[in-house]
Amino acid sequence: MGVRARGRGRLTSVVPSPRHTGLWRQPDFLKLWVGQTVSELCSRITRDGLPLVAVLVLGASPGQMGALAASAALPVLTIGLFAGAWVDRLRRRPLMIVTDLVRALILLSVPLAAAFGFLDMSLLYAVVLFSSICTVLFDSAYHAYLPTLVTREHLIEGNSRLALSSSLAEVLGPGLAGVLVQALTAPVAILVDSLSFVVSAFSLAAIRQPETMPAAPAERQPIGHEIIEGLAAVWHEPALRALALSSGTRSFFGNFIGVLYALYAIRELGFGAAALGLTIAMGGVGDLLGALLAQPAVQRFGLRRTLIGATLLGGLISLLVPLARGPLGLAIAMLMTSQLLGDGLRSIFSIHEISLRQAITPDRLLGRVSASMNLTAGGIGPLGALVGGFLGGALGIRPTLALAALGGGILSAFWLLRLPATVDDENH
């Protein structure tokens, strides 16, 4: 039943049946899950803590804060495809361990620099840039590694469990970050995240399941040829092409909302900082619910309908944002509902999109395909932010947010209609 994958030379299903459960009882998967749960939770400390170091400790200007954000985004655009090729040339687990340990050392430089009095913005730029490079490498290896750790019929369960960790971190992480920054100061709080990468590295090192060896150096093509092979694999595989086009469209329109959301909530709806923060926090709760409902959804509706339905419904629910008006309480309720349901549907889509990608991609191409898909979404995102900002000024914020909801829902779902019928559950 489900998608028939050829990555390991045998037919397998990506859609789980109720009897295909039990990753909680698989020791090696639990080691991966525990390490990533700790790392995800503590990474929120750095995400929130580094900007606070820049603002509170170093008095950063708006331009410097923009440069700090750009330092984090630059590696995705510049080395993403190379990272995918390197991942396919190397064993994934050792690469993940090395990048975890390097990130631990990089982040350790912040509290050390603060303690010895040489912390400045140039160091923060370097910390963000090099830790982001490691993150690009880790993430490419991470998504390519899971299919070697669990069987293909367990992919959705595995991705759901790992997404659950990320969702819990999104709900609990900001509060933990705030407490630690308040109690320890921002630079010292980042030490906790540094230690979490050590925990992640040790959890990966404890995994005993052997990993498939990559191709021997003599069998490799030039890296440029391998990058093109990864891009071609996405374009020539109908399911991957549909997912890439849909994700790129969603990223383009989603960045309209990302740019305008806070401005709209504060200036047009009259939200205060607390109301805005609580509203955004509902997205973390939605992610958590989506991770819990991902498996039941695909078992009930099938994979193809789940992907299309989550995209369409997510777009329609996003219309609650531009439609919000009236008393402040009503507006808050509408935006909270949008965050809760919209992020929940996005989580369901993401889990199944990654699982489908892993199921139909041969092992030797997993890193490159993952990097190519990430570049499709990440590369078009900044363009969407620019266009959204321009249209917000030219048309008004409400019409632009309505356009974002419709485009992100209807146009993204249009590409998914091109998914082959074979991706659906044959029992539905």
Coordinates of C-alpha atoms in Angstrom, one line a residue:
M1 CA 0.0 0.0 0.0
G2 CA 1.1 3.6 -0.6
V3 CA 4.1 4.9 -2.4
R4 CA 6.5 2.3 -3.7
A5 CA 10.0 3.4 -3.1
R6 CA 13.1 2.0 -4.9
G7 CA 15.8 3.7 -2.9
R8 CA 16.9 0.3 -1.4
G9 CA 16.0 -1.9 -4.2
R10 CA 12.7 -3.1 -2.8
L11 CA 9.1 -2.0 -2.7
T12 CA 7.9 -0.4 0.5
S13 CA 5.0 1.7 1.7
V14 CA 5.3 5.2 3.0
V15 CA 1.7 5.2 4.4
P16 CA 1.7 3.4 7.8
S17 CA -1.0 1.0 8.8
P18 CA -2.0 0.8 12.5
R19 CA 0.2 -2.3 13.0
H20 CA 3.3 -0.4 11.7
T21 CA 4.0 1.4 14.9
G22 CA 6.5 1.0 17.7
L23 CA 9.5 3.4 17.2
W24 CA 9.2 4.2 20.9
R25 CA 10.5 0.7 21.4
Q26 CA 13.4 1.0 19.0
P27 CA 16.5 1.9 21.0
D28 CA 18.5 3.6 18.1
F29 CA 15.5 5.8 17.1
L30 CA 15.0 6.8 20.8
K31 CA 18.7 7.9 21.0
L32 CA 18.2 10.1 17.9
W33 CA 14.9 11.4 19.3
V34 CA 16.3 12.2 22.8
G35 CA 19.3 14.1 21.4
Q36 CA 17.2 16.1 18.9
T37 CA 14.6 16.9 21.5
V38 CA 17.2 18.4 23.9
S39 CA 18.9 20.2 21.0
E40 CA 15.7 21.6 19.6
L41 CA 14.6 22.9 23.0
C42 CA 17.9 24.6 23.8
S43 CA 18.3 26.0 20.3
R44 CA 15.4 28.3 21.0
I45 CA 17.6 29.9 23.7
T46 CA 20.2 30.9 21.1
R47 CA 17.5 32.0 18.6
D48 CA 16.1 34.4 21.2
G49 CA 19.3 35.0 23.2
L50 CA 21.7 36.1 20.5
P51 CA 19.5 39.0 19.4
L52 CA 19.3 40.0 23.1
V53 CA 23.1 39.8 23.4
A54 CA 23.3 42.2 20.4
V55 CA 20.6 44.6 21.7
L56 CA 21.2 44.6 25.5
V57 CA 24.9 43.9 25.8
L58 CA 26.3 45.5 22.6
G59 CA 23.7 48.1 21.8
A60 CA 23.3 47.0 18.2
S61 CA 21.7 49.4 15.7
P62 CA 18.8 48.4 13.4
G63 CA 21.3 48.0 10.5
Q64 CA 23.5 45.7 12.6
M65 CA 20.4 43.6 13.6
G66 CA 19.6 43.3 9.9
A67 CA 23.2 42.1 9.1
L68 CA 22.9 39.6 11.9
A69 CA 19.7 38.1 10.4
A70 CA 21.4 38.1 7.0
S71 CA 24.3 36.2 8.4
A72 CA 21.9 33.4 9.4
A73 CA 20.2 33.2 6.1
L74 CA 23.2 33.5 3.8
P75 CA 24.5 29.9 4.1
V76 CA 21.2 28.4 2.9
L77 CA 21.4 30.3 -0.3
T78 CA 25.2 30.0 -0.9
I79 CA 26.2 26.5 0.1
G80 CA 22.9 24.6 0.4
L81 CA 23.4 22.7 -2.9
F82 CA 27.1 22.0 -2.1
A83 CA 26.0 20.7 1.3
G84 CA 23.6 18.3 -0.2
A85 CA 26.3 16.9 -2.5
W86 CA 28.8 16.6 0.4
V87 CA 26.2 14.7 2.5
D88 CA 25.8 12.2 -0.3
R89 CA 29.5 11.7 -0.5
L90 CA 29.9 11.0 3.3
R91 CA 28.4 8.8 6.0
R92 CA 25.6 11.0 7.5
R93 CA 25.9 10.1 11.2
P94 CA 29.6 11.0 11.6
L95 CA 28.9 14.3 9.8
M96 CA 26.0 15.1 12.1
I97 CA 28.2 14.3 15.1
V98 CA 31.0 16.6 13.9
T99 CA 28.7 19.5 13.1
D100 CA 27.0 19.2 16.5
L101 CA 30.4 19.4 18.2
V102 CA 31.6 22.3 16.1
R103 CA 28.4 24.2 16.8
A104 CA 29.0 23.6 20.5
L105 CA 32.4 25.1 20.3
I106 CA 31.2 28.0 18.2
L107 CA 28.4 28.9 20.7
L108 CA 30.8 28.5 23.6
S109 CA 32.8 31.5 22.2
V110 CA 29.9 33.8 23.2
P111 CA 29.9 33.3 27.0
L112 CA 33.8 33.1 27.0
A113 CA 34.1 36.4 25.1
A114 CA 31.6 38.0 27.4
A115 CA 33.5 36.7 30.4
F116 CA 36.9 38.0 29.1
G117 CA 35.7 41.3 27.7
F118 CA 36.2 40.9 24.0
L119 CA 32.6 40.3 22.9
D120 CA 31.6 42.5 19.9
M121 CA 29.3 42.5 16.9
S122 CA 31.9 41.0 14.6
L123 CA 32.1 38.0 16.8
L124 CA 28.4 37.6 16.8
Y125 CA 28.3 37.8 13.0
A126 CA 30.9 35.0 12.8
V127 CA 29.1 32.9 15.4
V128 CA 25.8 33.2 13.5
L129 CA 27.4 32.6 10.1
F130 CA 29.5 29.6 11.0
S131 CA 26.9 28.0 13.2
S132 CA 24.4 28.4 10.3
I133 CA 26.8 26.7 7.9
C134 CA 27.0 23.8 10.3
T135 CA 23.2 23.8 10.6
V136 CA 22.8 23.6 6.8
L137 CA 25.1 20.6 6.7
F138 CA 23.4 18.9 9.7
D139 CA 19.9 19.4 8.4
S140 CA 20.8 18.0 5.0
A141 CA 22.4 14.9 6.7
Y142 CA 19.5 14.6 9.2
H143 CA 16.8 14.2 6.6
A144 CA 18.9 11.9 4.6
Y145 CA 19.8 9.8 7.6
L146 CA 16.4 8.9 8.9
P147 CA 15.5 6.4 6.1
T148 CA 18.7 4.5 7.0
L149 CA 17.7 4.2 10.6
V150 CA 14.0 3.2 10.3
T151 CA 12.2 1.2 7.6
R152 CA 10.4 3.1 4.9
E153 CA 6.9 2.2 6.4
H154 CA 8.0 3.9 9.6
L155 CA 9.0 7.2 7.9
I156 CA 5.8 9.1 8.7
E157 CA 5.9 7.8 12.3
G158 CA 9.5 8.8 12.6
N159 CA 9.0 12.3 11.1
S160 CA 6.0 12.8 13.3
R161 CA 7.9 12.0 16.5
L162 CA 10.8 14.3 15.5
A163 CA 8.3 17.0 14.5
L164 CA 6.7 16.6 17.9
S165 CA 10.0 17.5 19.5
S166 CA 10.3 20.6 17.4
S167 CA 6.7 21.6 18.3
L168 CA 7.3 21.1 22.0
A169 CA 10.4 23.2 21.7
E170 CA 8.4 25.9 20.0
V171 CA 5.9 26.0 22.8
L172 CA 8.3 25.7 25.8
G173 CA 11.5 27.1 24.3
P174 CA 10.7 30.9 24.4
G175 CA 9.7 30.7 28.1
L176 CA 12.8 28.7 28.9
A177 CA 14.9 31.2 27.0
G178 CA 13.3 34.1 28.9
V179 CA 13.9 32.5 32.3
L180 CA 17.5 31.7 31.6
V181 CA 18.3 35.1 30.1
Q182 CA 16.7 36.8 33.1
A183 CA 18.5 34.5 35.6
L184 CA 21.9 34.0 33.9
T185 CA 22.2 36.9 31.4
A186 CA 22.0 36.3 27.6
P187 CA 25.6 35.3 26.9
V188 CA 25.6 32.7 29.7
A189 CA 22.3 31.3 28.7
I190 CA 23.8 30.5 25.3
L191 CA 26.1 28.1 27.1
V192 CA 23.1 25.9 27.8
D193 CA 22.5 25.5 24.0
S194 CA 26.2 24.8 23.5
L195 CA 26.0 21.9 26.0
S196 CA 22.8 20.6 24.3
F197 CA 24.8 20.0 21.1
V198 CA 27.2 17.9 23.0
V199 CA 24.2 15.8 24.3
S200 CA 23.0 15.5 20.7
A201 CA 26.5 14.4 19.5
F202 CA 26.7 11.7 22.3
S203 CA 23.2 10.4 21.5
L204 CA 24.1 10.0 17.8
A205 CA 27.4 8.3 18.7
A206 CA 25.5 5.8 20.8
I207 CA 23.5 4.6 17.8
R208 CA 24.6 1.0 16.9
Q209 CA 22.7 0.4 13.6
P210 CA 25.3 0.4 10.7
E211 CA 24.9 2.9 8.0
T212 CA 25.2 2.3 4.3
M213 CA 28.6 3.3 3.0
P214 CA 28.7 6.1 0.3
A215 CA 30.1 5.6 -3.1
A216 CA 33.9 5.1 -3.2
P217 CA 35.9 8.2 -4.3
A218 CA 36.8 6.6 -7.6
E219 CA 33.1 6.3 -8.5
R220 CA 32.2 9.9 -7.8
Q221 CA 31.5 12.6 -10.4
P222 CA 32.7 16.2 -10.1
I223 CA 30.7 18.0 -7.5
G224 CA 29.1 20.3 -10.0
H225 CA 27.8 17.3 -11.9
E226 CA 26.5 15.8 -8.7
I227 CA 24.6 19.0 -7.8
I228 CA 23.0 19.1 -11.3
E229 CA 22.1 15.4 -10.8
G230 CA 20.3 16.3 -7.6
L231 CA 18.4 19.2 -9.2
A232 CA 17.5 17.0 -12.2
A233 CA 16.2 14.3 -9.9
V234 CA 13.7 16.8 -8.4
W235 CA 12.6 18.1 -11.8
H236 CA 12.2 14.8 -13.5
E237 CA 10.4 12.9 -10.7
P238 CA 6.8 14.1 -11.0
A239 CA 6.0 13.9 -7.3
L240 CA 9.2 15.7 -6.2
R241 CA 8.6 18.4 -8.9
A242 CA 5.0 18.9 -7.7
L243 CA 6.2 19.2 -4.1
A244 CA 9.0 21.6 -5.0
L245 CA 6.7 23.9 -7.0
S246 CA 4.1 23.9 -4.2
S247 CA 6.6 24.6 -1.5
G248 CA 8.1 27.4 -3.5
T249 CA 4.7 29.0 -4.1
R250 CA 3.8 28.6 -0.4
S251 CA 7.1 30.2 0.6
F252 CA 6.6 33.1 -1.7
F253 CA 3.2 34.0 -0.5
G254 CA 3.9 33.0 3.1
N255 CA 6.6 35.7 3.3
F256 CA 3.9 38.3 2.5
I257 CA 2.4 37.4 5.8
G258 CA 5.7 37.2 7.6
V259 CA 6.6 40.7 6.6
L260 CA 3.2 42.3 7.3
Y261 CA 1.8 40.3 10.2
A262 CA 3.2 42.2 13.2
L263 CA 2.6 45.6 11.5
Y264 CA -1.0 44.7 10.7
A265 CA -1.7 43.3 14.2
I266 CA -0.3 46.4 16.0
R267 CA -1.2 49.3 13.7
E268 CA -4.5 48.2 12.2
L269 CA -6.0 45.9 14.9
G270 CA -4.5 47.6 17.9
F271 CA -2.7 44.6 19.4
G272 CA -0.2 45.2 22.3
A273 CA 3.1 43.3 22.5
A274 CA 1.6 40.8 24.9
A275 CA -1.4 40.0 22.8
L276 CA 0.8 39.7 19.7
G277 CA 3.2 37.3 21.5
L278 CA 0.4 35.2 22.8
T279 CA -1.2 35.0 19.4
I280 CA 2.0 33.9 17.7
A281 CA 2.6 31.3 20.5
M282 CA -0.6 29.6 19.4
G283 CA 1.3 28.6 16.3
G284 CA 3.5 26.4 18.5
V285 CA 0.4 24.7 19.9
G286 CA -0.8 24.2 16.4
D287 CA 2.5 22.6 15.3
L288 CA 2.2 20.2 18.3
L289 CA -1.4 19.2 17.3
G290 CA -0.3 18.7 13.7
A291 CA 2.5 16.4 14.7
L292 CA 0.0 14.3 16.8
L293 CA -2.6 14.2 14.0
A294 CA -0.3 13.6 11.0
Q295 CA -0.5 9.8 11.1
P296 CA -4.3 9.6 11.8
A297 CA -4.9 12.0 8.9
V298 CA -3.0 10.0 6.3
Q299 CA -4.6 6.7 7.5
R300 CA -8.1 8.3 7.2
F301 CA -7.7 10.3 4.0
G302 CA -4.7 8.9 2.1
L303 CA -1.5 10.7 1.4
R304 CA -2.4 12.7 -1.7
R305 CA -5.7 14.0 -0.3
T306 CA -4.0 14.9 3.0
L307 CA -1.3 17.0 1.2
I308 CA -3.8 18.8 -1.0
G309 CA -6.4 19.2 1.7
A310 CA -3.9 20.6 4.3
T311 CA -2.7 23.1 1.7
L312 CA -6.2 24.3 0.7
L313 CA -7.6 24.4 4.2
G314 CA -4.5 26.3 5.4
G315 CA -5.0 29.0 2.8
L316 CA -8.7 29.4 3.6
I317 CA -7.9 29.6 7.4
S318 CA -5.3 32.3 6.6
L319 CA -8.2 34.5 5.4
L320 CA -9.1 34.9 9.0
V321 CA -6.1 37.3 9.3
P322 CA -7.3 40.0 6.7
L323 CA -10.9 39.5 7.8
A324 CA -10.2 40.2 11.4
R325 CA -11.9 43.4 12.7
G326 CA -14.4 44.6 15.3
P327 CA -13.7 44.5 19.0
L328 CA -10.1 43.7 20.0
G329 CA -11.1 40.5 21.7
L330 CA -12.8 39.2 18.4
A331 CA -9.7 40.2 16.4
I332 CA -7.4 38.4 18.8
A333 CA -9.6 35.3 18.7
M334 CA -9.6 35.3 14.9
L335 CA -5.8 35.6 14.6
M336 CA -5.3 32.9 17.3
T337 CA -7.6 30.5 15.5
S338 CA -5.6 31.2 12.3
Q339 CA -2.3 30.5 14.0
L340 CA -3.6 27.4 15.8
L341 CA -5.3 25.7 12.8
G342 CA -3.0 27.1 10.1
D343 CA 0.2 26.0 11.8
G344 CA -1.3 22.7 12.6
L345 CA -2.1 22.0 9.0
R346 CA 1.3 23.2 7.9
S347 CA 2.9 20.7 10.3
I348 CA 0.8 17.9 8.9
F349 CA 1.8 18.9 5.4
S350 CA 5.5 19.2 6.3
I351 CA 5.7 15.7 7.9
H352 CA 4.1 14.0 4.9
E353 CA 6.1 16.1 2.4
I354 CA 9.4 15.1 4.0
S355 CA 8.3 11.4 4.4
L356 CA 7.2 11.2 0.7
R357 CA 10.5 12.8 -0.4
Q358 CA 12.5 10.3 1.7
A359 CA 10.4 7.4 0.4
I360 CA 10.8 8.0 -3.3
T361 CA 14.4 9.2 -3.4
P362 CA 17.2 6.7 -3.8
D363 CA 19.6 6.7 -0.8
R364 CA 22.5 8.0 -2.8
L365 CA 20.5 11.2 -3.8
L366 CA 18.8 12.0 -0.5
G367 CA 21.2 14.8 0.5
R368 CA 21.1 16.5 -2.8
V369 CA 17.3 16.2 -3.2
S370 CA 16.8 17.6 0.3
A371 CA 19.1 20.5 -0.4
S372 CA 17.4 21.2 -3.8
M373 CA 14.0 21.3 -2.2
N374 CA 15.2 23.5 0.7
L375 CA 16.7 25.9 -1.8
T376 CA 13.5 26.1 -3.8
A377 CA 11.6 27.3 -0.7
G378 CA 14.4 29.2 0.9
G379 CA 15.6 31.0 -2.2
I380 CA 12.2 32.3 -3.2
G381 CA 11.3 33.4 0.3
P382 CA 13.3 36.7 0.3
L383 CA 11.7 37.6 -3.0
G384 CA 8.3 37.1 -1.5
A385 CA 9.2 39.3 1.4
L386 CA 10.2 42.1 -1.0
V387 CA 7.1 41.7 -3.1
G388 CA 4.9 41.5 0.0
G389 CA 6.3 44.7 1.4
F390 CA 5.9 46.5 -1.9
L391 CA 2.3 45.4 -2.4
G392 CA 1.5 46.2 1.3
G393 CA 2.4 49.8 0.6
A394 CA 0.8 49.9 -2.9
L395 CA -2.5 48.0 -2.3
G396 CA -2.8 48.2 1.5
I397 CA -2.0 45.5 4.1
R398 CA -5.4 43.8 4.2
P399 CA -5.7 43.2 0.4
T400 CA -2.1 41.9 0.4
L401 CA -2.7 39.5 3.2
A402 CA -5.8 38.3 1.4
L403 CA -3.8 37.7 -1.7
A404 CA -1.2 35.8 0.3
A405 CA -3.9 33.5 1.8
L406 CA -5.4 32.8 -1.6
G407 CA -2.1 32.4 -3.4
G408 CA -0.6 30.3 -0.7
G409 CA -3.6 28.0 -0.6
I410 CA -5.1 27.8 -4.1
L411 CA -1.9 28.1 -6.2
S412 CA 0.1 25.8 -4.0
A413 CA -2.6 23.2 -4.1
F414 CA -2.8 23.5 -7.9
W415 CA 0.8 22.1 -8.2
L416 CA -0.2 19.3 -5.8
L417 CA -3.0 18.2 -8.2
R418 CA -0.1 17.0 -10.4
L419 CA 1.0 14.4 -7.8
P420 CA 0.7 11.0 -9.4
A421 CA -2.2 8.9 -8.2
T422 CA 0.4 6.3 -7.0
V423 CA 1.3 8.4 -4.0
D424 CA -2.2 7.9 -2.5
D425 CA -3.1 5.1 -0.2
E426 CA -4.5 2.3 -2.3
N427 CA -7.0 1.5 0.3
H428 CA -8.8 4.8 -0.2

